[in-house]
Structures are given as structure tokens and as C-alpha cells.
XYZ file of C-alpha atoms in Angstrom:
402
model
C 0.000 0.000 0.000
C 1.084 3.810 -0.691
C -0.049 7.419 -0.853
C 0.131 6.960 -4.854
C -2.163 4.080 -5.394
C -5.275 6.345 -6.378
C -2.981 7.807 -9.416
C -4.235 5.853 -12.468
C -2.069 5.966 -15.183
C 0.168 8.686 -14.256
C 3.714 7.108 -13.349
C 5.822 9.389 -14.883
C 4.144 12.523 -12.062
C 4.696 10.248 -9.439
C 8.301 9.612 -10.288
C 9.178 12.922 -10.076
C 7.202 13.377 -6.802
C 9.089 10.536 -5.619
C 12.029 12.299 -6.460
C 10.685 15.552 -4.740
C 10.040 13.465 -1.545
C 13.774 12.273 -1.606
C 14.957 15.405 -1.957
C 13.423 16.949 1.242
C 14.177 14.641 3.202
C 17.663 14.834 2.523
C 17.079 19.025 3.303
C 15.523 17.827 6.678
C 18.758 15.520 7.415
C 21.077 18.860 6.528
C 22.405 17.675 2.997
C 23.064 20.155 0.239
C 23.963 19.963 -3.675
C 22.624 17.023 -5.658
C 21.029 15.756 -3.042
C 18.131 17.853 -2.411
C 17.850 18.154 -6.375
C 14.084 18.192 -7.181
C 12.518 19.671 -4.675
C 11.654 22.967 -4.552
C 8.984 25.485 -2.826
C 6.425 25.843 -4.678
C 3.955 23.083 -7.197
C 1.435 23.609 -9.497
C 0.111 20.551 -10.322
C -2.088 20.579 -13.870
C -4.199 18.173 -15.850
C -7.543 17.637 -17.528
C -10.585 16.774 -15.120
C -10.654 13.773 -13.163
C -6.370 12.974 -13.562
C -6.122 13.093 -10.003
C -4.693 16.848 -9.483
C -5.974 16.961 -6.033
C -5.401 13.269 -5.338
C -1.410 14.046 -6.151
C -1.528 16.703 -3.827
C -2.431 15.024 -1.358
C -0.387 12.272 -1.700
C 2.789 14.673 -2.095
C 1.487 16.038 1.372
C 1.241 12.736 3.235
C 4.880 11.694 1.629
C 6.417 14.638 3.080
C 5.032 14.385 6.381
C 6.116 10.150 6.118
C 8.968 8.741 7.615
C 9.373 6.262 4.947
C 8.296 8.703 2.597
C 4.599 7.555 1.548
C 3.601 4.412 3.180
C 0.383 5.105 2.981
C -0.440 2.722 6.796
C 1.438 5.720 9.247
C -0.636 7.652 10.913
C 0.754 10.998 8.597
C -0.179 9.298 5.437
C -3.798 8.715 6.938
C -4.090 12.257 8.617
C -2.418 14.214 6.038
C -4.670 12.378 3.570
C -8.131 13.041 5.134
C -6.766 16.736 5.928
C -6.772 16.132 9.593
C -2.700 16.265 9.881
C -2.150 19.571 12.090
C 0.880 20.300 9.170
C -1.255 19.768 5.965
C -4.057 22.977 4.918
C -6.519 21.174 2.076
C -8.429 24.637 0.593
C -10.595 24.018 -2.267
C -14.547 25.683 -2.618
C -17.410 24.589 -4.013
C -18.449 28.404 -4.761
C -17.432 29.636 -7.527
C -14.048 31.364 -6.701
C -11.972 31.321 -3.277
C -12.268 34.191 -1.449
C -9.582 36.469 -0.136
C -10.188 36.201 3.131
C -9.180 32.669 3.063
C -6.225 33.170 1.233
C -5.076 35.707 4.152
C -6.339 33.299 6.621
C -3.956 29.929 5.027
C -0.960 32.587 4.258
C -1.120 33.372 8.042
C -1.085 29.317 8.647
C 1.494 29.054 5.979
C 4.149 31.572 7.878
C 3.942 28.987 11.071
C 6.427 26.842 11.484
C 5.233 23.315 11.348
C 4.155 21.999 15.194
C 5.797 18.094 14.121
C 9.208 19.355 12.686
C 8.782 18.193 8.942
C 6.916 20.474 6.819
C 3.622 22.664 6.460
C 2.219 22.107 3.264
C -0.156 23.942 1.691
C -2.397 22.314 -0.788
C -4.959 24.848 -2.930
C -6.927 22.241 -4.502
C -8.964 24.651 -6.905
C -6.105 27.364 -7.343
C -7.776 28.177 -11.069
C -10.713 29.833 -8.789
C -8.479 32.198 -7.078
C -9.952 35.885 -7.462
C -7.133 38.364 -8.125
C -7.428 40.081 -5.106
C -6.815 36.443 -3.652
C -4.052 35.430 -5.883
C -2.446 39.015 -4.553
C -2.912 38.140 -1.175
C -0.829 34.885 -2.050
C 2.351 35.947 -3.838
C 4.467 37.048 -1.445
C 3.915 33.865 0.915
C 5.117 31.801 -2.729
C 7.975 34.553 -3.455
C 9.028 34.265 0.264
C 8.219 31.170 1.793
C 9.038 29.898 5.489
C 12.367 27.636 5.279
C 10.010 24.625 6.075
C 6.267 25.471 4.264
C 5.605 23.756 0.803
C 2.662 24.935 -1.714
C 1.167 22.786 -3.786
C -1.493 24.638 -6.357
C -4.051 22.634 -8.580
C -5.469 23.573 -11.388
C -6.826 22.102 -15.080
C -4.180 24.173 -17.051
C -1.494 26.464 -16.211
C -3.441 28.879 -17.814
C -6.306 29.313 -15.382
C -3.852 30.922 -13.089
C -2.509 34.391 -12.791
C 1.021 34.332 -14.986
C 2.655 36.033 -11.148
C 1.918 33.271 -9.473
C 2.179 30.234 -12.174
C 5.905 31.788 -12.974
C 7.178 31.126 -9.475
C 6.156 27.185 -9.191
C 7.585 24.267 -10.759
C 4.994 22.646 -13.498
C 3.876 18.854 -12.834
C 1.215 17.946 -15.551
C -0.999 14.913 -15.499
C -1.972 13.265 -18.280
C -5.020 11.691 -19.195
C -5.406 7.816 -17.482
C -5.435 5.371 -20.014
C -8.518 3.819 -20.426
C -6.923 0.083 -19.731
C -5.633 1.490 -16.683
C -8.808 2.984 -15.478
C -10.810 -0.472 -16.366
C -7.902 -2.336 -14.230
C -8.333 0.080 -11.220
C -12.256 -0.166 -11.144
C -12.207 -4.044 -11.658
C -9.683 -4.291 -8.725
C -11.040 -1.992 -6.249
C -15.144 -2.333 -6.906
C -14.654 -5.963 -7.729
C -16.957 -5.880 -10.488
C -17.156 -7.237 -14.333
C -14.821 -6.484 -17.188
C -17.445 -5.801 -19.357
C -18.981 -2.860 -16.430
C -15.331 -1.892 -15.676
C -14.558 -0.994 -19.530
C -18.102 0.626 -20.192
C -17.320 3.150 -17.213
C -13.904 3.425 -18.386
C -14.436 4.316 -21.761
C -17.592 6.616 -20.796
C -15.643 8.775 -18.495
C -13.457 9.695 -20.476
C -10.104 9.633 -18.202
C -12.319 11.110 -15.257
C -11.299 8.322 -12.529
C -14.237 10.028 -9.921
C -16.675 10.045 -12.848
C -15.955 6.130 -13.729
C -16.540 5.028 -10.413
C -19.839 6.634 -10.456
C -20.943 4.911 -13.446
C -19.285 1.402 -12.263
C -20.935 1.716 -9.068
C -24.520 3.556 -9.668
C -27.290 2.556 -12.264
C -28.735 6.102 -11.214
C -26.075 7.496 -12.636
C -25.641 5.387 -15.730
C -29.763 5.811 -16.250
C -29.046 9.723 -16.373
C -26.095 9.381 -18.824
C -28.403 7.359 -20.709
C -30.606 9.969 -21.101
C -28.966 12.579 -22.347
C -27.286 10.905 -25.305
C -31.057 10.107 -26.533
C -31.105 14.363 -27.048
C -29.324 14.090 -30.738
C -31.963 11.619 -31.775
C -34.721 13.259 -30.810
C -34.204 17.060 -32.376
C -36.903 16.577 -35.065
C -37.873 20.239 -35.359
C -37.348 23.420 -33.241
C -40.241 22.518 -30.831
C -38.144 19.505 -30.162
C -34.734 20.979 -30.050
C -36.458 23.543 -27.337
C -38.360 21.006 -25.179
C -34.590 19.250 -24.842
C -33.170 21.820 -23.479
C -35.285 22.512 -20.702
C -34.898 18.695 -20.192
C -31.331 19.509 -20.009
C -31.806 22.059 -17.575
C -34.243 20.558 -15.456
C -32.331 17.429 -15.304
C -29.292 19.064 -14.016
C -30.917 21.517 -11.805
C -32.868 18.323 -10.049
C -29.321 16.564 -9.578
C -27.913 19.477 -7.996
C -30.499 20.129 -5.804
C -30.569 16.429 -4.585
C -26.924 16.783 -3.860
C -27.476 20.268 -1.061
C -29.670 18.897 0.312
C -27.619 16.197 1.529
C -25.049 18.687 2.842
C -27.557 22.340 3.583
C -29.183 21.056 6.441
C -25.986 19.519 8.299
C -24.206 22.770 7.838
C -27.437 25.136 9.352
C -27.812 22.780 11.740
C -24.293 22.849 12.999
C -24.112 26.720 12.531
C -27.469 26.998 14.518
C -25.685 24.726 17.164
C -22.409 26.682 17.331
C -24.305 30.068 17.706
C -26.663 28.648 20.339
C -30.110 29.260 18.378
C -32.727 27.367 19.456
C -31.369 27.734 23.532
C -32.332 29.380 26.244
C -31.621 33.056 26.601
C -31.052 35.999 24.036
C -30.391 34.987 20.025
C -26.735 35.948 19.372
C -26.451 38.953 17.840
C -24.662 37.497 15.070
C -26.845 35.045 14.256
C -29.104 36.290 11.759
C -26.021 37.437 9.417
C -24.201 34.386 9.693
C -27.002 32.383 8.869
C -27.537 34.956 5.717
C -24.001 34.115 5.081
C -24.478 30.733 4.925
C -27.943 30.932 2.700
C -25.924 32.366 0.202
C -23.260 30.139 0.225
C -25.201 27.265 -0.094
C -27.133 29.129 -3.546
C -23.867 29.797 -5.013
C -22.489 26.364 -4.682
C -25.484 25.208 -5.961
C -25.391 27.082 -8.824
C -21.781 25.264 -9.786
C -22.949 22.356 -8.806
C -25.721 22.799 -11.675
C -23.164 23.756 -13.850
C -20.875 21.124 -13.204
C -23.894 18.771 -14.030
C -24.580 20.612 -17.533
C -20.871 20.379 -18.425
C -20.631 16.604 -17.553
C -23.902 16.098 -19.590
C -22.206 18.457 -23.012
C -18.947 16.358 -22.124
C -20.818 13.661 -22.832
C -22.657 14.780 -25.627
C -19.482 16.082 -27.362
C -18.296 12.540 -26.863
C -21.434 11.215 -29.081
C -20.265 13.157 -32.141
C -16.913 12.473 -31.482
C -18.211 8.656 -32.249
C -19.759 9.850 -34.984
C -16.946 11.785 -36.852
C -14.819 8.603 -36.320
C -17.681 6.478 -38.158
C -17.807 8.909 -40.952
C -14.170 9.362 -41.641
C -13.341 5.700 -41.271
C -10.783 6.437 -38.844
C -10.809 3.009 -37.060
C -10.280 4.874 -33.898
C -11.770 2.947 -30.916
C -15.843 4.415 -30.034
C -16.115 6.481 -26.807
C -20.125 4.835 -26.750
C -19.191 1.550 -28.777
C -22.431 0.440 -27.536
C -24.167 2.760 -29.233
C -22.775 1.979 -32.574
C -25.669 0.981 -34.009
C -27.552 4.674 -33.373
C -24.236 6.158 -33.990
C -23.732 4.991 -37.634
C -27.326 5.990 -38.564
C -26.941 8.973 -37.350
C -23.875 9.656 -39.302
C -25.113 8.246 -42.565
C -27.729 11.325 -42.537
C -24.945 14.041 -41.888
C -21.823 15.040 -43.264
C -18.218 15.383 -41.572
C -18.631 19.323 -41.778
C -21.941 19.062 -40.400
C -20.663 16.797 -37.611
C -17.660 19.313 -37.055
C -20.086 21.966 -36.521
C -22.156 20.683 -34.182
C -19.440 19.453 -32.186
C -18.762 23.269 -32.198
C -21.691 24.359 -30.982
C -21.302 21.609 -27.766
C -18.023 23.725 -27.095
C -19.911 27.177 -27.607
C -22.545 26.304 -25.375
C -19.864 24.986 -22.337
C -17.637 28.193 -23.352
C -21.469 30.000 -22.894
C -22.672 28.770 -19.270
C -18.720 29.417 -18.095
C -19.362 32.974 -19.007
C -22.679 32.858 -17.223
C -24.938 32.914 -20.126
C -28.358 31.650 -18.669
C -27.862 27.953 -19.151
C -31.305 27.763 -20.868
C -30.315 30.217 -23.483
C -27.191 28.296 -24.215
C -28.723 24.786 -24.432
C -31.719 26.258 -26.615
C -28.962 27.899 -29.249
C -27.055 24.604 -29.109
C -29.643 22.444 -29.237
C -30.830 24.264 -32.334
C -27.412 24.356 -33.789
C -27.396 20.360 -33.148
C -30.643 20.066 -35.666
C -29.768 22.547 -38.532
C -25.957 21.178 -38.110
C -24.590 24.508 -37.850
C -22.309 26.298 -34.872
C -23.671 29.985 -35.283
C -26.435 30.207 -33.091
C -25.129 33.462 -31.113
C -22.042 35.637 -30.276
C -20.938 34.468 -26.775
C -18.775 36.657 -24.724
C -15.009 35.221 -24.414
C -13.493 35.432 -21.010
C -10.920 37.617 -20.896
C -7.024 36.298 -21.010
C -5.516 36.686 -17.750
């Protein structure tokens, strides 16, 4: 067992982690030159969805806290894993940027020196959501780090970060898992079929969190289902419009499902910490942290029902990625090879250029909702632009280079 088992596919990462790991621990036993060759202050880990980004930096985390540099049994590895290690900070949101505020509050953490006498590592799991103000807040604290703190960023590209900060960290990119690899981890760990373990595999698309899902829940496979039926069902505008409020509805009814797993814990809990409901006066307080908290809980929400509609054009995108490789003859290996029945008729009614474009219009739409188009608007201009086969269905606003 180790810290690195959950990395599918991505050896080559892990051997320079490795390598990192070796090198700090030769800094913490006082060794200079070649030795400590590898590690530096500062990470940004990249790579697309699902690749493990915040799974690496976590392991990297647990291996530096280690003894025997990853074992994955001590109790570091466990601690510094679940984020309860008093040495490892986990930040990621599930709003739609990180704040400021908590970038002061894990720069103040990060000038501490660490309470066990390895390292304090900070881990930014969703450092492409950094506001500006927030990625000011954290450049000096990269520039001049503590002797002992490590930060580890994550994001999809190095893009989706401020060029200040992504210039002072050394670049680790995952790559997408290999579908074999993916299949073998799902088979091993959820003990199921070859046949389930290569559908999930191939239907996620690299996306290891997204292929257990499907492995694991018919639910989830049902609503997949579902939403590759759209392209064969856009017989005229009426129909194009009536599937994107399916769309819409859909992912808005998934979301939803998903607070409410997590809205009443946290009220409850915040009710409990500020006394409401006891004896004696209402804090104060109470009424604006409670506010605080409503509108949290709308905001993530609202990416959660974004992150739904992306998976679903993801999907989608993958559908007439089938079908360009059926019309071109390609040979390439289907994404939905059990579709290919559905998928050949439906390319033996198009063209590649129509195909192209409509594929096109799946990448307006998910450039569209990013740029907070109203989600119904962009579905109901794609979905058109799926029927006529055309990508023009309206100008959308690009987001501007940072």
C-alpha cells in the first residue's frame, strides 16, 4: 500500500514526486547539492478533469510528512490524507471562486512553522478559482516562503492561473489515465465485471471520480443514458427547445438532490455553534451568519448545476466524437461503442462538416454557461445548432485572457 495508489495511469508525475520526496528529506537531514535536487517550494500541479490533481496533492502532502516517505499505513499518510494532519491545509470551494479572506487566513497558517518538525504544506486544490485580489494576497507567501512550508497549487491548465503566481512554481502535468488502466483500477477496487469496468472506463473519459460513479450507480448510468437520446430526438425546433429545458431541469434536479444532503448539516451545525434554538437571548450574530451561509449554499449550488450541464455536453461532445470517427473511417476505438448501431445511422444522414459543426456548438454552449450565459439560453442555441448542423447560433462573450 502507498499514498500513490489512487494515481491511475500517471507514473511518470509520481516519479518525479518521488524524487521531490527524496529530496526533502535529505534538506531535513542537513544535505546540500545534488542531493536535495528536485525539490523545490512551490507546485502547481495541472491536468484535464478527473487525472487526479488533487489526489497528487495530497499524496505529495502525506509523503512529506512520512517517515518512509509515503507508506500510505502511518498515521501521517492517513491524517495528512483526510486533511486532519495539524501540518497539511486542504483549501478548495465549491463556490465559484476562493475568497480572499481565506487566502489571508492559510498565508497566516502558511508563515507557522510546522508543530511536528517536517513540513507545512499547503495544498490549494482549486487554485484556477483564485480571485485576483486572492491570488495578490498569495504571492508574497510563494515569493518568500518559510524555510520549512511547501505549496502545492491545482489547477486544469497552467493557464487558469494568474502568470505572477504560475511563474514562481515548478509545473507537474498529469496526463489523461489510459482507459486500460482505469478499467484495471475499477475491476480491482469495486470488484466488479470487465465488461462494467470498460463501459465506465471508456464513458468517463479519463475522469477516474466520474468512472466510479458509473461502475458503481445505475442512477447514474440511467441519467447518462438519457442525455445521449437528445441528438436523436431534435426533429424540429419545438423539439430541439423542449430538450433543453430537459437539459436544464435534469441538471438543476441533480444538484439540488446533492445540497440537500449537505444544507441542512451545515445550518444545523451553525445553529448549534451560535446557540439558536437555547435558552436566553439569540446571538447577535446570528441572523447574518445564517444569511451568510444561505448564500453560500445558492452559489455552490449554482456550480454544482453547472458542473452537471458540463458533464452532460462532455458527454454529448463525446457522441459526435463517435460519430466523426464512423464517418471518416478512422478506425479509432468508439467512446459509446455500444451505441454503434444509433451512432452509424446517425452519421449516414450528416456530413463530416456538419458533424464538425455541431461538435462546435457543444463547445460554444460549455464556453457560454462558463461565461454565465443563462444555461437555458445556451442549451436552446445549441440544441438548435445540433438540428440545422450549424455552430452559429449566437455571439458568446469570451473570457478575458488573464
Amino acid at each position: 500500500m502507498s499514498v500513490w495508489d489512487d494515481l491511475v495511469g500517471q507514473e511518470p508525475a509520481v516519479a518525479v514526486l518521488r524524487k521531490a520526496v527524496d529530496g526533502a528529506a535529505a534538506v531535513l537531514r542537513g544535505e546540500r547539492g545534488p542531493a536535495v535536487a528536485g525539490m523545490t517550494h512551490a507546485w502547481m500541479i495541472t491536468g484535464p478533469p478527473g487525472s487526479g490533481r488533487s489526489n497528487a496533492g495530497r499524496a505529495f502532502a502525506a509523503s512529506l510528512q512520512c517517515a518512509n516517505n509515503g507508506c500510505g499505513e502511518c498515521n501521517d499518510c492517513r491524517t495528512a490524507l483526510s486533511g486532519a494532519h495539524p501540518d497539511v491545509s486542504l483549501i478548495r470551494t465549491e463556490l465559484l471562486s476562493i475568497r480572499v479572506s481565506e487566502v489571508r487566513e492559510l498565508v497566516r497558517r502558511a508563515a507557522m512553522s510546522p508543530t511536528q518538525g517536517r513540513w507545512q504544506v499547503m495544498v490549494v486544490e482549486d487554485a484556477d478559482r483564485l480571485t485576483e485580489q486572492a491570488a495578490d494576497a498569495l504571492l508574497k507567501s510563494i515569493e518568500e516562503p518559510s524555510p520549512r512550508t511547501v505549496w502545492v497549487l491545482c489547477a486544469p491548465t497552467v493557464e487558469d492561473v494568474v502568470p505572477t503566481i504560475r511563474s514562481r512554481c515548478r509545473l507537474l502535468v498529469l496526463r489523461t489515465p489510459p482507459v486500460a488502466a482505469v478499467a484495471e483500477m475499477l475491476s480491482r477496487t469495486l470488484e466488479i465485471g470487465q465488461d462494467l469496468a470498460w463501459f465506465a472506463a471508456r464513458a468517463a473519459q479519463g475522469h477516474i471520480g466520474r468512472a466510479r460513479a458509473l461502475a458503481r450507480d445505475e442512477t447514474v448510468r440511467e441519467r447518462r443514458n438519457k442525455v445521449l437520446e437528445v441528438p436523436f430526438a431534435l426533429r424540429d425546433l419545438g423539439a430541439c427547445l423542449k430538450a433543453a429545458q430537459r437539459l436544464v431541469e435534469a441538471a438543476k434536479e441533480e444538484a439540488k438532490a446533492s445540497a440537500e444532503k449537505v444544507d441542512e448539516k451545515e445550518r444545523a451545525a451553525l445553529e448549534q455553534a451560535l446557540g439558536v434554538g437555547t435558552k436566553g437571548a439569540r446571538p447577535r450574530e446570528a441572523n447574518a451568519a445564517l444569511k451568510e451561509l444561505e448564500d453560500q449554499q445558492k452559489a455552490r449550488a449554482k456550480r454544482w448545476e453547472r458542473d452537471v450541464l458540463d458533464r452532460s455536453l462532455v458527454d454529448l461532445m463525446a457522441l459526435y466524437r463517435d460519430v466523426l470517427v464512423v464517418q471518416t473511417g478512422s478506425g479509432s476505438e468508439l467512446i459509446n461503442a455500444e451505441l454503434h448501431r444509433n451512432i452509424e445511422q446517425l452519421g449516414s444522414r450528416t456530413t463530416p462538416e456538419q458533424t464538425v459543426r455541431r461538435i462546435d456548438a457543444i463547445a460554444m454552449c460549455r464556453d457560454a454557461i462558463e461565461a454565465n450565459v443563462a444555461p437555458l439560453v445556451a442549451l436552446e442555441a445549441m440544441t438548435v445548432g445540433l438540428f440545422e448542423g450549424r455552430s452559429d447560433g449566437f455571439t458568446i462573450p469570451r473570457r478575458p485572457q488573464r
